[in-house]
PDB file of C-alpha atoms in Angstrom:
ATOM      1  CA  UNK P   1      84.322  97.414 108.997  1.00  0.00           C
ATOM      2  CA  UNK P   2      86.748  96.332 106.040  1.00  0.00           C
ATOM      3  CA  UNK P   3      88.398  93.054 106.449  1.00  0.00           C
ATOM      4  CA  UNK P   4      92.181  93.132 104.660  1.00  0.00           C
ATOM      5  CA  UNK P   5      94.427  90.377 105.110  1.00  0.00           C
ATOM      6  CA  UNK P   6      98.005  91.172 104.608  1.00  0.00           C
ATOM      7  CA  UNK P   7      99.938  88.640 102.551  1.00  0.00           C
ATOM      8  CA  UNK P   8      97.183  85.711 101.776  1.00  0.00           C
ATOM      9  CA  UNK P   9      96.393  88.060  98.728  1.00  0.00           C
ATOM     10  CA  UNK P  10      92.205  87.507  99.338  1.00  0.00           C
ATOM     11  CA  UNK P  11      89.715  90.541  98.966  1.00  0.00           C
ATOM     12  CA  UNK P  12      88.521  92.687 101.620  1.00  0.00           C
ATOM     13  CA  UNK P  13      84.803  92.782 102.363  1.00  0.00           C
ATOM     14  CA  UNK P  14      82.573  95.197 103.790  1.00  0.00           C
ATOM     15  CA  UNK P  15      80.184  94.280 106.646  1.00  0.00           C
ATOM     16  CA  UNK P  16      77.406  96.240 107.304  1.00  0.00           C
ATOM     17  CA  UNK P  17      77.514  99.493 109.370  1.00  0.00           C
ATOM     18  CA  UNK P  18      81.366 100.299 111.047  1.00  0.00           C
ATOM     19  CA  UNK P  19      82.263 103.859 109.026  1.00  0.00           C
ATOM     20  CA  UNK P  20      80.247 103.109 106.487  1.00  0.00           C
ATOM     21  CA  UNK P  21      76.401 104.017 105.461  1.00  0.00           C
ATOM     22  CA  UNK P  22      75.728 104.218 109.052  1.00  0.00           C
ATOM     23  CA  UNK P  23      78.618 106.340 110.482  1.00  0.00           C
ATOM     24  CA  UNK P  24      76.906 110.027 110.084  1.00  0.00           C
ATOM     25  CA  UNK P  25      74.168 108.482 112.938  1.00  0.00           C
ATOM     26  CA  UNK P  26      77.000 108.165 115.640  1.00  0.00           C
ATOM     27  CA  UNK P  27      80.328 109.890 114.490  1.00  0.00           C
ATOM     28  CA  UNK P  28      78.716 112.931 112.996  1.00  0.00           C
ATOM     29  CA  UNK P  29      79.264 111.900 109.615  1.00  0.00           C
ATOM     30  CA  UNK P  30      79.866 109.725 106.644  1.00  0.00           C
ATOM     31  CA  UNK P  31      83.785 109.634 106.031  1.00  0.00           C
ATOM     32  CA  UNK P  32      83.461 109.649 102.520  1.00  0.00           C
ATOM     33  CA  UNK P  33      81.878 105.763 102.373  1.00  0.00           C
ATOM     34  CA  UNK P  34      80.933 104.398  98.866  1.00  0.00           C
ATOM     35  CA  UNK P  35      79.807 101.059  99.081  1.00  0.00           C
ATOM     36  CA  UNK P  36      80.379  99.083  95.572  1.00  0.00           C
ATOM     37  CA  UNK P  37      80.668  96.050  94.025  1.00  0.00           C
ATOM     38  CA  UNK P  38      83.997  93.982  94.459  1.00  0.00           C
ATOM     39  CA  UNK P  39      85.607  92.054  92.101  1.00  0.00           C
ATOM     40  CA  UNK P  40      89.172  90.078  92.733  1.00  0.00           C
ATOM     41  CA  UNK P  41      90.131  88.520  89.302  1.00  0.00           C
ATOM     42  CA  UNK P  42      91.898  86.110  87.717  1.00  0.00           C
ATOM     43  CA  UNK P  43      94.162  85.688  84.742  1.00  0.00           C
ATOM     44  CA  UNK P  44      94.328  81.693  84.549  1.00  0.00           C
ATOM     45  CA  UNK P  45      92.768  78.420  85.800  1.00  0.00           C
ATOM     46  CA  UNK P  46      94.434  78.218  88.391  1.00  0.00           C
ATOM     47  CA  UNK P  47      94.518  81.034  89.997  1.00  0.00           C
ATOM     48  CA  UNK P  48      90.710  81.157  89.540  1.00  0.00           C
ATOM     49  CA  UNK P  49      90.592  78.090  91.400  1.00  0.00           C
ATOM     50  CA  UNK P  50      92.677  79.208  94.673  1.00  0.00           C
ATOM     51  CA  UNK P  51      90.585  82.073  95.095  1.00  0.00           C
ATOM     52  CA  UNK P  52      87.708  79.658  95.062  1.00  0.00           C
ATOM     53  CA  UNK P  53      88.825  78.168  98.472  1.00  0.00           C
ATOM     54  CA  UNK P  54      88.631  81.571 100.558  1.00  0.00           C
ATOM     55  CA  UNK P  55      85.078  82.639  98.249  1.00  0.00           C
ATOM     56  CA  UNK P  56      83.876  79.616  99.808  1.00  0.00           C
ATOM     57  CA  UNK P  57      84.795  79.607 103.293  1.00  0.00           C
ATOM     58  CA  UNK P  58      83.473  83.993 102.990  1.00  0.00           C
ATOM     59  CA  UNK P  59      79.977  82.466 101.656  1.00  0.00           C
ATOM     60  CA  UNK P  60      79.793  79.635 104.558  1.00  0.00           C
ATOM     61  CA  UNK P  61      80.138  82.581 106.587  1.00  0.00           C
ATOM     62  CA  UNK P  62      77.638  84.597 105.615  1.00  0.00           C
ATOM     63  CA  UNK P  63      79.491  86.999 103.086  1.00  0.00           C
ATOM     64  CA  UNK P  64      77.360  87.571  99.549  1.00  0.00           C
ATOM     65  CA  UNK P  65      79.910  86.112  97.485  1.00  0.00           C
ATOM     66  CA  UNK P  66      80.215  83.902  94.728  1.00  0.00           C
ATOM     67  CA  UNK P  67      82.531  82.855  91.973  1.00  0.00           C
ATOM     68  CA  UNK P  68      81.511  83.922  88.062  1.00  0.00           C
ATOM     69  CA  UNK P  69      83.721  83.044  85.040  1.00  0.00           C
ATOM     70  CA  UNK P  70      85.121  85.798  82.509  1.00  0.00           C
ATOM     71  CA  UNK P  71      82.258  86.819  80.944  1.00  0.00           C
ATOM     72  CA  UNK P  72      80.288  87.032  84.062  1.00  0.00           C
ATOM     73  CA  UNK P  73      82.673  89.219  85.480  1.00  0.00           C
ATOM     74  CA  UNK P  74      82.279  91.902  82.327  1.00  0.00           C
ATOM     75  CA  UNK P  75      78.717  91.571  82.265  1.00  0.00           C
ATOM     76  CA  UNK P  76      79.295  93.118  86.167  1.00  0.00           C
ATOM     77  CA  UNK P  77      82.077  95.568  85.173  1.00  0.00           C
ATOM     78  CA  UNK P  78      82.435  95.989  81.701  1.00  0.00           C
ATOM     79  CA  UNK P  79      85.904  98.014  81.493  1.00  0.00           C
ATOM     80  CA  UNK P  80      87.535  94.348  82.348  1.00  0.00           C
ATOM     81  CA  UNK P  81      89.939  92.959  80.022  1.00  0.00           C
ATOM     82  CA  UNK P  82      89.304  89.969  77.914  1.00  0.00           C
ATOM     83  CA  UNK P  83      92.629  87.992  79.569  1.00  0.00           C
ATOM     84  CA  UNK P  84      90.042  87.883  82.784  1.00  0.00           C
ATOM     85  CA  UNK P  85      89.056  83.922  83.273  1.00  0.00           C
ATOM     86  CA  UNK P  86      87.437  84.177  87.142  1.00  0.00           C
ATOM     87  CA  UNK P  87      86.753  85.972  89.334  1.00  0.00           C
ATOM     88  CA  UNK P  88      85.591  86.148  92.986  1.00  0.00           C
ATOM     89  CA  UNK P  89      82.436  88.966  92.982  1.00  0.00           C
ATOM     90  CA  UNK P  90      80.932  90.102  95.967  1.00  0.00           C
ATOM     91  CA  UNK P  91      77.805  92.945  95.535  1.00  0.00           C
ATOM     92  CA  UNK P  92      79.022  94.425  98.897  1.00  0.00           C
ATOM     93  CA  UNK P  93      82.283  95.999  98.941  1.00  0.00           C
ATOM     94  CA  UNK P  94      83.626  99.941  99.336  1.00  0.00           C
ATOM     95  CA  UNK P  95      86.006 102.090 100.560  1.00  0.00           C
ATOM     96  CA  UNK P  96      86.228 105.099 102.931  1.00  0.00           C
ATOM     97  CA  UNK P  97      88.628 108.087 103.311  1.00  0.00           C
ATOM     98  CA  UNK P  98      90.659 107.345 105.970  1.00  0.00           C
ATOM     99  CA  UNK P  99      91.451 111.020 106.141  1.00  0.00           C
ATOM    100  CA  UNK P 100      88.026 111.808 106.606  1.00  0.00           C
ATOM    101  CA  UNK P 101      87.796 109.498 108.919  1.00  0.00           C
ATOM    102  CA  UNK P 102      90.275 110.811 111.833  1.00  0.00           C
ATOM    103  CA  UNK P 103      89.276 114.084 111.575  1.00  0.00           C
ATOM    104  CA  UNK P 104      85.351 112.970 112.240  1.00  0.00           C
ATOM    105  CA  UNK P 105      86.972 110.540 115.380  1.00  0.00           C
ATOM    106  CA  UNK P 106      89.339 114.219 115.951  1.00  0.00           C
ATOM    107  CA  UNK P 107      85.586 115.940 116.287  1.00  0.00           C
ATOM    108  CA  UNK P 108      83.810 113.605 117.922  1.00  0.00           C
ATOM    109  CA  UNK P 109      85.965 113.111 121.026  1.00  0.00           C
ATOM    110  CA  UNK P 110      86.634 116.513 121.650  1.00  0.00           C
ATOM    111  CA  UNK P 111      82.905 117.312 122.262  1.00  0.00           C
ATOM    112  CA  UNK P 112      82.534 114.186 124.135  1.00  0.00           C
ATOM    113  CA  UNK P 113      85.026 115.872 126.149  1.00  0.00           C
ATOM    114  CA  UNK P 114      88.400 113.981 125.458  1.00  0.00           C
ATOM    115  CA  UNK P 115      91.568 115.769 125.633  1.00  0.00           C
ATOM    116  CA  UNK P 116      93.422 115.047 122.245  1.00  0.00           C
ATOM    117  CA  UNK P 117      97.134 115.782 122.372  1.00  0.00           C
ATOM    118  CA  UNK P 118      98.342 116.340 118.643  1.00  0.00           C
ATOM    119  CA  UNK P 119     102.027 115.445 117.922  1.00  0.00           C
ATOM    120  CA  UNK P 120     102.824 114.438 121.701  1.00  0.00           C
ATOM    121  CA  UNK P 121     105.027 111.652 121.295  1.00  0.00           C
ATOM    122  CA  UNK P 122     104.794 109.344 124.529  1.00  0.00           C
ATOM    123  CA  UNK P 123     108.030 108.730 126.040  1.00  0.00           C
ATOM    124  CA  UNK P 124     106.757 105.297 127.974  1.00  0.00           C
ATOM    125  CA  UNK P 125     104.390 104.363 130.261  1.00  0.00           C
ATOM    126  CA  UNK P 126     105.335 103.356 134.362  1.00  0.00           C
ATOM    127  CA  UNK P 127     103.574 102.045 137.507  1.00  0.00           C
ATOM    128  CA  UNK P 128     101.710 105.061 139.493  1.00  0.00           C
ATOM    129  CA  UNK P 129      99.108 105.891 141.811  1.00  0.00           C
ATOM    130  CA  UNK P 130      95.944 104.251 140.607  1.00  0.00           C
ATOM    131  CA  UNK P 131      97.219 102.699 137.762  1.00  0.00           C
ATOM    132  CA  UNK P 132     100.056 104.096 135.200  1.00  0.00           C
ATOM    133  CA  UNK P 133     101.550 107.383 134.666  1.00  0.00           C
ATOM    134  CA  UNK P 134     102.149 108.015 130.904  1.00  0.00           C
ATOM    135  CA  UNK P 135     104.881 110.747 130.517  1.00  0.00           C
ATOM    136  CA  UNK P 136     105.440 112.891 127.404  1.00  0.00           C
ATOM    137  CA  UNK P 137     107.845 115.737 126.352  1.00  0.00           C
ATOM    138  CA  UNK P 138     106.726 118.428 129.102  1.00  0.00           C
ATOM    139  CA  UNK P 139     104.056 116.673 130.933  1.00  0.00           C
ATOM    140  CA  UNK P 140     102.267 113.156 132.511  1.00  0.00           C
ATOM    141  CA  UNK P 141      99.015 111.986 133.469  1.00  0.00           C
ATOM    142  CA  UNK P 142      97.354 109.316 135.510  1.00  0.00           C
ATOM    143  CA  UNK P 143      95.481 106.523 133.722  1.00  0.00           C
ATOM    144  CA  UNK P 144      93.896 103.759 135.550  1.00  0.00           C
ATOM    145  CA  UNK P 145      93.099 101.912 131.491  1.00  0.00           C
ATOM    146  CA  UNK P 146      96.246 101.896 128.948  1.00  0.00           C
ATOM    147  CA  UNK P 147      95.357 101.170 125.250  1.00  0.00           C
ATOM    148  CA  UNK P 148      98.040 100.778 122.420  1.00  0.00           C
ATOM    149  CA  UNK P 149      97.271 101.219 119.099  1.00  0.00           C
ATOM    150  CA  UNK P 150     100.583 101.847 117.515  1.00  0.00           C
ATOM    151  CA  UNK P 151     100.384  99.274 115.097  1.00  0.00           C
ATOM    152  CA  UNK P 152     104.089  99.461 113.171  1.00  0.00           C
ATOM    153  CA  UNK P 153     105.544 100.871 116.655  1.00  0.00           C
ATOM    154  CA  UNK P 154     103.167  98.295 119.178  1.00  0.00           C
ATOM    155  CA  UNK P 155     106.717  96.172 119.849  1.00  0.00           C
ATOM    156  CA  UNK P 156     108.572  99.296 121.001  1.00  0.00           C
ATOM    157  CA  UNK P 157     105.612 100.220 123.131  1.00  0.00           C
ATOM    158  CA  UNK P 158     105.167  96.588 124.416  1.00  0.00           C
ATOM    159  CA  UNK P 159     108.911  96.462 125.295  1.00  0.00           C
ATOM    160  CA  UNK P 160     108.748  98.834 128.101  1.00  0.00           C
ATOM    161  CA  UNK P 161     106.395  96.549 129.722  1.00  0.00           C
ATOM    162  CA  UNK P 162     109.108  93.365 129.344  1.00  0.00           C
ATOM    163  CA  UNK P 163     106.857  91.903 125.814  1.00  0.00           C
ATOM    164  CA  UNK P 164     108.001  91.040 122.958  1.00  0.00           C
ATOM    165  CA  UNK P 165     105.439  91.477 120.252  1.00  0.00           C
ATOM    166  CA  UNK P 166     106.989  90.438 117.063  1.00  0.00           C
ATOM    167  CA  UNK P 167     105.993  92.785 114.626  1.00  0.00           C
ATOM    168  CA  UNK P 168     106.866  92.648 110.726  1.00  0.00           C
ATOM    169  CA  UNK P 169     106.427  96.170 109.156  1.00  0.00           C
ATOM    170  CA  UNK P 170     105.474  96.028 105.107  1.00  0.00           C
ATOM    171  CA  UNK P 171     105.948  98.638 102.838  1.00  0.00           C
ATOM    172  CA  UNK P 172     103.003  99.457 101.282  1.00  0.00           C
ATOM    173  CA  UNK P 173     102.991 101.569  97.941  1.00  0.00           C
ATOM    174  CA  UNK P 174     100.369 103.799  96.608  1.00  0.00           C
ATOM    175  CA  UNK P 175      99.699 104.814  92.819  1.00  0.00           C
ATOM    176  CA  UNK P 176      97.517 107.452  91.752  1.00  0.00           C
ATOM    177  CA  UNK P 177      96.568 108.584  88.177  1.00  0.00           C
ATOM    178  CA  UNK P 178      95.036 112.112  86.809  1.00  0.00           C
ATOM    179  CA  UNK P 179      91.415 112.927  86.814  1.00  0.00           C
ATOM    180  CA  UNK P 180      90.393 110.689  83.891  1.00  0.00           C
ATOM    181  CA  UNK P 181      86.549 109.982  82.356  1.00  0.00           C
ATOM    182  CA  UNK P 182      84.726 107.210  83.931  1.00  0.00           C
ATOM    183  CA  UNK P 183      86.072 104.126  83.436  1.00  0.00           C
ATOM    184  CA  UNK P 184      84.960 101.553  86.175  1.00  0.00           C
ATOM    185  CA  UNK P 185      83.007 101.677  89.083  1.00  0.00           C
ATOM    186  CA  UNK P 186      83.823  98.429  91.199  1.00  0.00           C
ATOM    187  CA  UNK P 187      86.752  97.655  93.635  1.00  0.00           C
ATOM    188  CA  UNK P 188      88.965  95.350  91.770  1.00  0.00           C
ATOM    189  CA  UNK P 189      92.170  93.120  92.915  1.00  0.00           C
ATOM    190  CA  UNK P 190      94.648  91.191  91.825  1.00  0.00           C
ATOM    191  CA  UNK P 191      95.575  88.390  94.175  1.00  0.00           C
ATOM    192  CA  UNK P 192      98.705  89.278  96.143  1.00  0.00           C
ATOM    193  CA  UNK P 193      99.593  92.014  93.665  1.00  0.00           C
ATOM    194  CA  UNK P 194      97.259  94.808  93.344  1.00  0.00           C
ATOM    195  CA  UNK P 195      93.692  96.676  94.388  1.00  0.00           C
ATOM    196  CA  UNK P 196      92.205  99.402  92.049  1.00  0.00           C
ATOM    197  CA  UNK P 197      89.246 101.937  92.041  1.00  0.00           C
ATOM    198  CA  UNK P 198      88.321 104.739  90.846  1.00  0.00           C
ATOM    199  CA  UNK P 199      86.651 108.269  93.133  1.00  0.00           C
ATOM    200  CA  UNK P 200      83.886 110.603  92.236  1.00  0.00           C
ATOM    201  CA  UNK P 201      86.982 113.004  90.975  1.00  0.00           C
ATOM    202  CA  UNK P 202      88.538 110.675  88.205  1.00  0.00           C
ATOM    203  CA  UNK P 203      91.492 109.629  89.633  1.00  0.00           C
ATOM    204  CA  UNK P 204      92.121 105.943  90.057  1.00  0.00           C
ATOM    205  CA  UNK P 205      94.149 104.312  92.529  1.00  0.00           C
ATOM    206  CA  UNK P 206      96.559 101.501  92.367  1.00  0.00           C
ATOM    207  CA  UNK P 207      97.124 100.141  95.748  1.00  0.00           C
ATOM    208  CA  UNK P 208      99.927  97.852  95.918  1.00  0.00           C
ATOM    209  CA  UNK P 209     102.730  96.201  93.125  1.00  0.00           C
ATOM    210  CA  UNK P 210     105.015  93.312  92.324  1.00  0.00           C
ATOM    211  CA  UNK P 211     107.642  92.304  95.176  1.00  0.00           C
ATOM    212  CA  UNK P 212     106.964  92.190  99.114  1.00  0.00           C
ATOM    213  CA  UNK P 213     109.147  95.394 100.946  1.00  0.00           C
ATOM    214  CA  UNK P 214     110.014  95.456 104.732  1.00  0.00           C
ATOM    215  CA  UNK P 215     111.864  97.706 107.074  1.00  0.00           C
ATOM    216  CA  UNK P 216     113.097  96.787 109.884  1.00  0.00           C
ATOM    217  CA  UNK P 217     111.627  99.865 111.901  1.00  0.00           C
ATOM    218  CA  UNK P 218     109.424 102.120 111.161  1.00  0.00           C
ATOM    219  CA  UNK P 219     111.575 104.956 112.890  1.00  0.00           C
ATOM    220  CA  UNK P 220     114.360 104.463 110.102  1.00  0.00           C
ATOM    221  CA  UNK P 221     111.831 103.400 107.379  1.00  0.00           C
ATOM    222  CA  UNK P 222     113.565 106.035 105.276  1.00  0.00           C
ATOM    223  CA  UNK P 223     116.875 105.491 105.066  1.00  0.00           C
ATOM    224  CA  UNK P 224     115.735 101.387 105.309  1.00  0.00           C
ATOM    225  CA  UNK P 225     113.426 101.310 101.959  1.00  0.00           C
ATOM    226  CA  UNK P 226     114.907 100.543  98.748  1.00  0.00           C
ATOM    227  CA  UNK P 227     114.183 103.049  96.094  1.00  0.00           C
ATOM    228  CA  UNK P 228     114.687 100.752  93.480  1.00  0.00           C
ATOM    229  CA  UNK P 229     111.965  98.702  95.242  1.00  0.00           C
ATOM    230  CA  UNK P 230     109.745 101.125  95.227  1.00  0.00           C
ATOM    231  CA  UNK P 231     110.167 102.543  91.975  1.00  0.00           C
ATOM    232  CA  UNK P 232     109.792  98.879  90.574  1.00  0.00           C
ATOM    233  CA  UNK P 233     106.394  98.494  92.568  1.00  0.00           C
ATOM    234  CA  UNK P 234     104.822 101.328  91.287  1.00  0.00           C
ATOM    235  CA  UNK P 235     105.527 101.081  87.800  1.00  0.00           C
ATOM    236  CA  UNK P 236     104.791  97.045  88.110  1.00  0.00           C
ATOM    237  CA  UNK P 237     101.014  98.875  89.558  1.00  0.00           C
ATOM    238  CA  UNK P 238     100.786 100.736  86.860  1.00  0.00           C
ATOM    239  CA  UNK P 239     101.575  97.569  84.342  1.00  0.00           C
ATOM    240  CA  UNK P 240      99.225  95.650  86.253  1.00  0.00           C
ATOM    241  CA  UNK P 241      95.981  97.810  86.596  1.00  0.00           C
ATOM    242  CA  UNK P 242      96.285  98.690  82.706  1.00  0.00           C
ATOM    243  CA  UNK P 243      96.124  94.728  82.090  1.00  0.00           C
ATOM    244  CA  UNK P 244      92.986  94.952  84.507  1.00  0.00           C
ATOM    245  CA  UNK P 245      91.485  97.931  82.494  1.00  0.00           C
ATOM    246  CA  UNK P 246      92.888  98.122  79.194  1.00  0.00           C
ATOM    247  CA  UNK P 247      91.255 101.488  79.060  1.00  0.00           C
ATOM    248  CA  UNK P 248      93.483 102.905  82.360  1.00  0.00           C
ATOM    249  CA  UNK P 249      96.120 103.718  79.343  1.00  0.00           C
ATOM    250  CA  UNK P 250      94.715 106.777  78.298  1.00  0.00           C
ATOM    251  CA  UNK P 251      95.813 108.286  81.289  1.00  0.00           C
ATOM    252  CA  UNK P 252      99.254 109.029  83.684  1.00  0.00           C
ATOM    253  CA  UNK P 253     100.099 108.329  86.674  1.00  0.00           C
ATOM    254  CA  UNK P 254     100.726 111.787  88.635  1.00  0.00           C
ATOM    255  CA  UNK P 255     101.797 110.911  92.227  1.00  0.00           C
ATOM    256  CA  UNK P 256     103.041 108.178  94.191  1.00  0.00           C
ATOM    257  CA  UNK P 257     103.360 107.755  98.171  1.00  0.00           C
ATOM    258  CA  UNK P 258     104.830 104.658 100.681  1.00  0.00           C
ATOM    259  CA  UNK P 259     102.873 103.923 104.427  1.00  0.00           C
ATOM    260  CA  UNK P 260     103.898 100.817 106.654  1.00  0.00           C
ATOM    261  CA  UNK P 261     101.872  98.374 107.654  1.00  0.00           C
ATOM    262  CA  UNK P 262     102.499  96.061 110.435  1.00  0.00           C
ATOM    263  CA  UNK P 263     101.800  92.297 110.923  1.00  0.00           C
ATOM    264  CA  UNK P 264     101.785  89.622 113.153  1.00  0.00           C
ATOM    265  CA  UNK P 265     103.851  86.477 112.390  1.00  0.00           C
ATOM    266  CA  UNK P 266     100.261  84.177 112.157  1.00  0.00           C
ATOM    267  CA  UNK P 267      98.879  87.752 110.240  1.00  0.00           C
ATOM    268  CA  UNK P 268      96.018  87.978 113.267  1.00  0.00           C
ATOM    269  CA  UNK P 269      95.165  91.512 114.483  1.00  0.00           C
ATOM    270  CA  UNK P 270      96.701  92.311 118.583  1.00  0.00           C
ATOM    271  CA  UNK P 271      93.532  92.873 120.313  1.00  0.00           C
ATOM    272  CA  UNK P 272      93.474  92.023 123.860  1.00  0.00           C
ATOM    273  CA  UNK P 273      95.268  92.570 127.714  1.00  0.00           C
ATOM    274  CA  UNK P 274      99.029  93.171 127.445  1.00  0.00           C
ATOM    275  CA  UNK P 275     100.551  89.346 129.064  1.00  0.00           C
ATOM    276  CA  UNK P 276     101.257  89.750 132.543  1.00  0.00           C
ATOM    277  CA  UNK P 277     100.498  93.636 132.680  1.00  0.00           C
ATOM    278  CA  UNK P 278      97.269  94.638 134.348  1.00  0.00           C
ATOM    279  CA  UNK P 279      95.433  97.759 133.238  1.00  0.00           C
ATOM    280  CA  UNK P 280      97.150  97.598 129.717  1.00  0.00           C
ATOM    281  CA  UNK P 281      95.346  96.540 126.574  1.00  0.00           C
ATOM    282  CA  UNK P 282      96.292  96.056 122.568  1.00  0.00           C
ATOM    283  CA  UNK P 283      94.655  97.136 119.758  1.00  0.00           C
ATOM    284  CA  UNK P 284      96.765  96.994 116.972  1.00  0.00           C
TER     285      UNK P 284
END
């Protein structure tokens, strides 16, 4: 699985199977996994140095990584700019297409039998013979196991129940270029400003940007982000991953898109029995 913290700005890392090498042997197939290298870099001293202190507590752990200096780092990916001092490398790292992804989970429970309701918005969840009923535009059905996984929405879900879940919901913002030549093949990040890589088709994308963006819910996230904000962010991606790879300037960026992401006020996944609520779990 990948491991992403939200704002502590340190690299995700990829541990073993999850949807990754292994998936196609139990979901069917791959969802687009391409394991890489990882590099999170550094454009001073000091900054170098803080992301020393997760690197180390990652390798205590178990995770293959290690710190390398500036020229270390280009001997690993060449395309990195000469302002790069540090950097935190790990040899496994990757990405998958989350697209991909749900439709091989879509597949897979259907022929295990599941019945998937597409674009059935529950309307709550209440006490009922066995267990709960959960109701929906048209319809209900008995469930002896409730499990959430609403993420952004989890505290409107949680509230029917009498639970406050405190949920912060973060504006993500991502950049994508035109199909360009290779340029880099690693997953590369900025600390608390940026992630960067490149697919099999060219196009390289710029995950992320200056300047932290929150709605208040995720219902009215459009008429509650800032434009300006948004604008700013991407172009401040842009700015950023061209400072990364110098080389990134031959091309243009072509589209740009916004998701939420939803966190917890100690930034901890939701992952257990709803308090005080039997039959009702969290996975969010």
């Amino acid at each position: 699985r990948s491991v992403e913290t939200g704002g502590g700005g340190v690299p995700g890392v990829w541990w073993g199977g999850g949807v990754g090498g292994d998936a196609g042997q139990w979901l069917g197939g791959g969802g687009g996994f391409d394991g890489r290298k990882g590099l999170e870099v550094a454009f001073s001293e000091q900054v170098a140095e803080e992301l020393g202190v997760p690197q180390r507590l990652r390798s205590e752990a178990g995770a293959p990584m290690e710190m390398v200096g500036g020229n270390g780092a280009r001997e690993i990916e060449p395309a990195l700019s000469e302002e790069i001092v540090g950097a935190a490398y790990s040899e496994v790292d990757g990405y998958a297409k989350s697209y991909g992804i749900g439709i091989l989970f879509h597949a897979a429970l259907r022929e295990a039998g599941v019945t998937v309701r597409d674009g059935t918005p529950v309307l709550g969840v209440e006490p009922g013979p066995g267990g709960h009923v959960v109701r929906w535009a048209g319809g209900k059905a008995s469930a002896r196991l409730v499990v959430m996984t609403s993420n952004v929405w989890i505290g409107k879900l949680a509230a029917w129940f009498g639970v406050h879940l405190p949920i912060a919901i973060r504006v993500n913002q991502g950049t994508i270029s035109e199909r360009m030549r290779p340029l880099f093949k690693s997953i590369l990040r900025v600390p608390n400003e940026l992630s960067l890589k490149q697919f099999e088709d060219g196009t390289v994308l710029m995950g992320g940007g200056r300047g932290e963006h929150w709605v208040e819910d995720a219902d009215q996230g459009d008429v509650q982000q800032n434009i300006a904000i948004v604008k700013s962010k991407m172009a401040g991606a842009a700015e950023c991953a061209r400072r990364v790879v110098p080389s990134l300037r031959e091309g243009r960026v072509v589209r740009t898109w916004t998701g939420y992401e939803g966190f917890a006020s100690d930034n901890q996944p939701l992952i257990g029995p709803m308090p005080g609520v039997e039959g009702v779990y969290v996975a969010a």
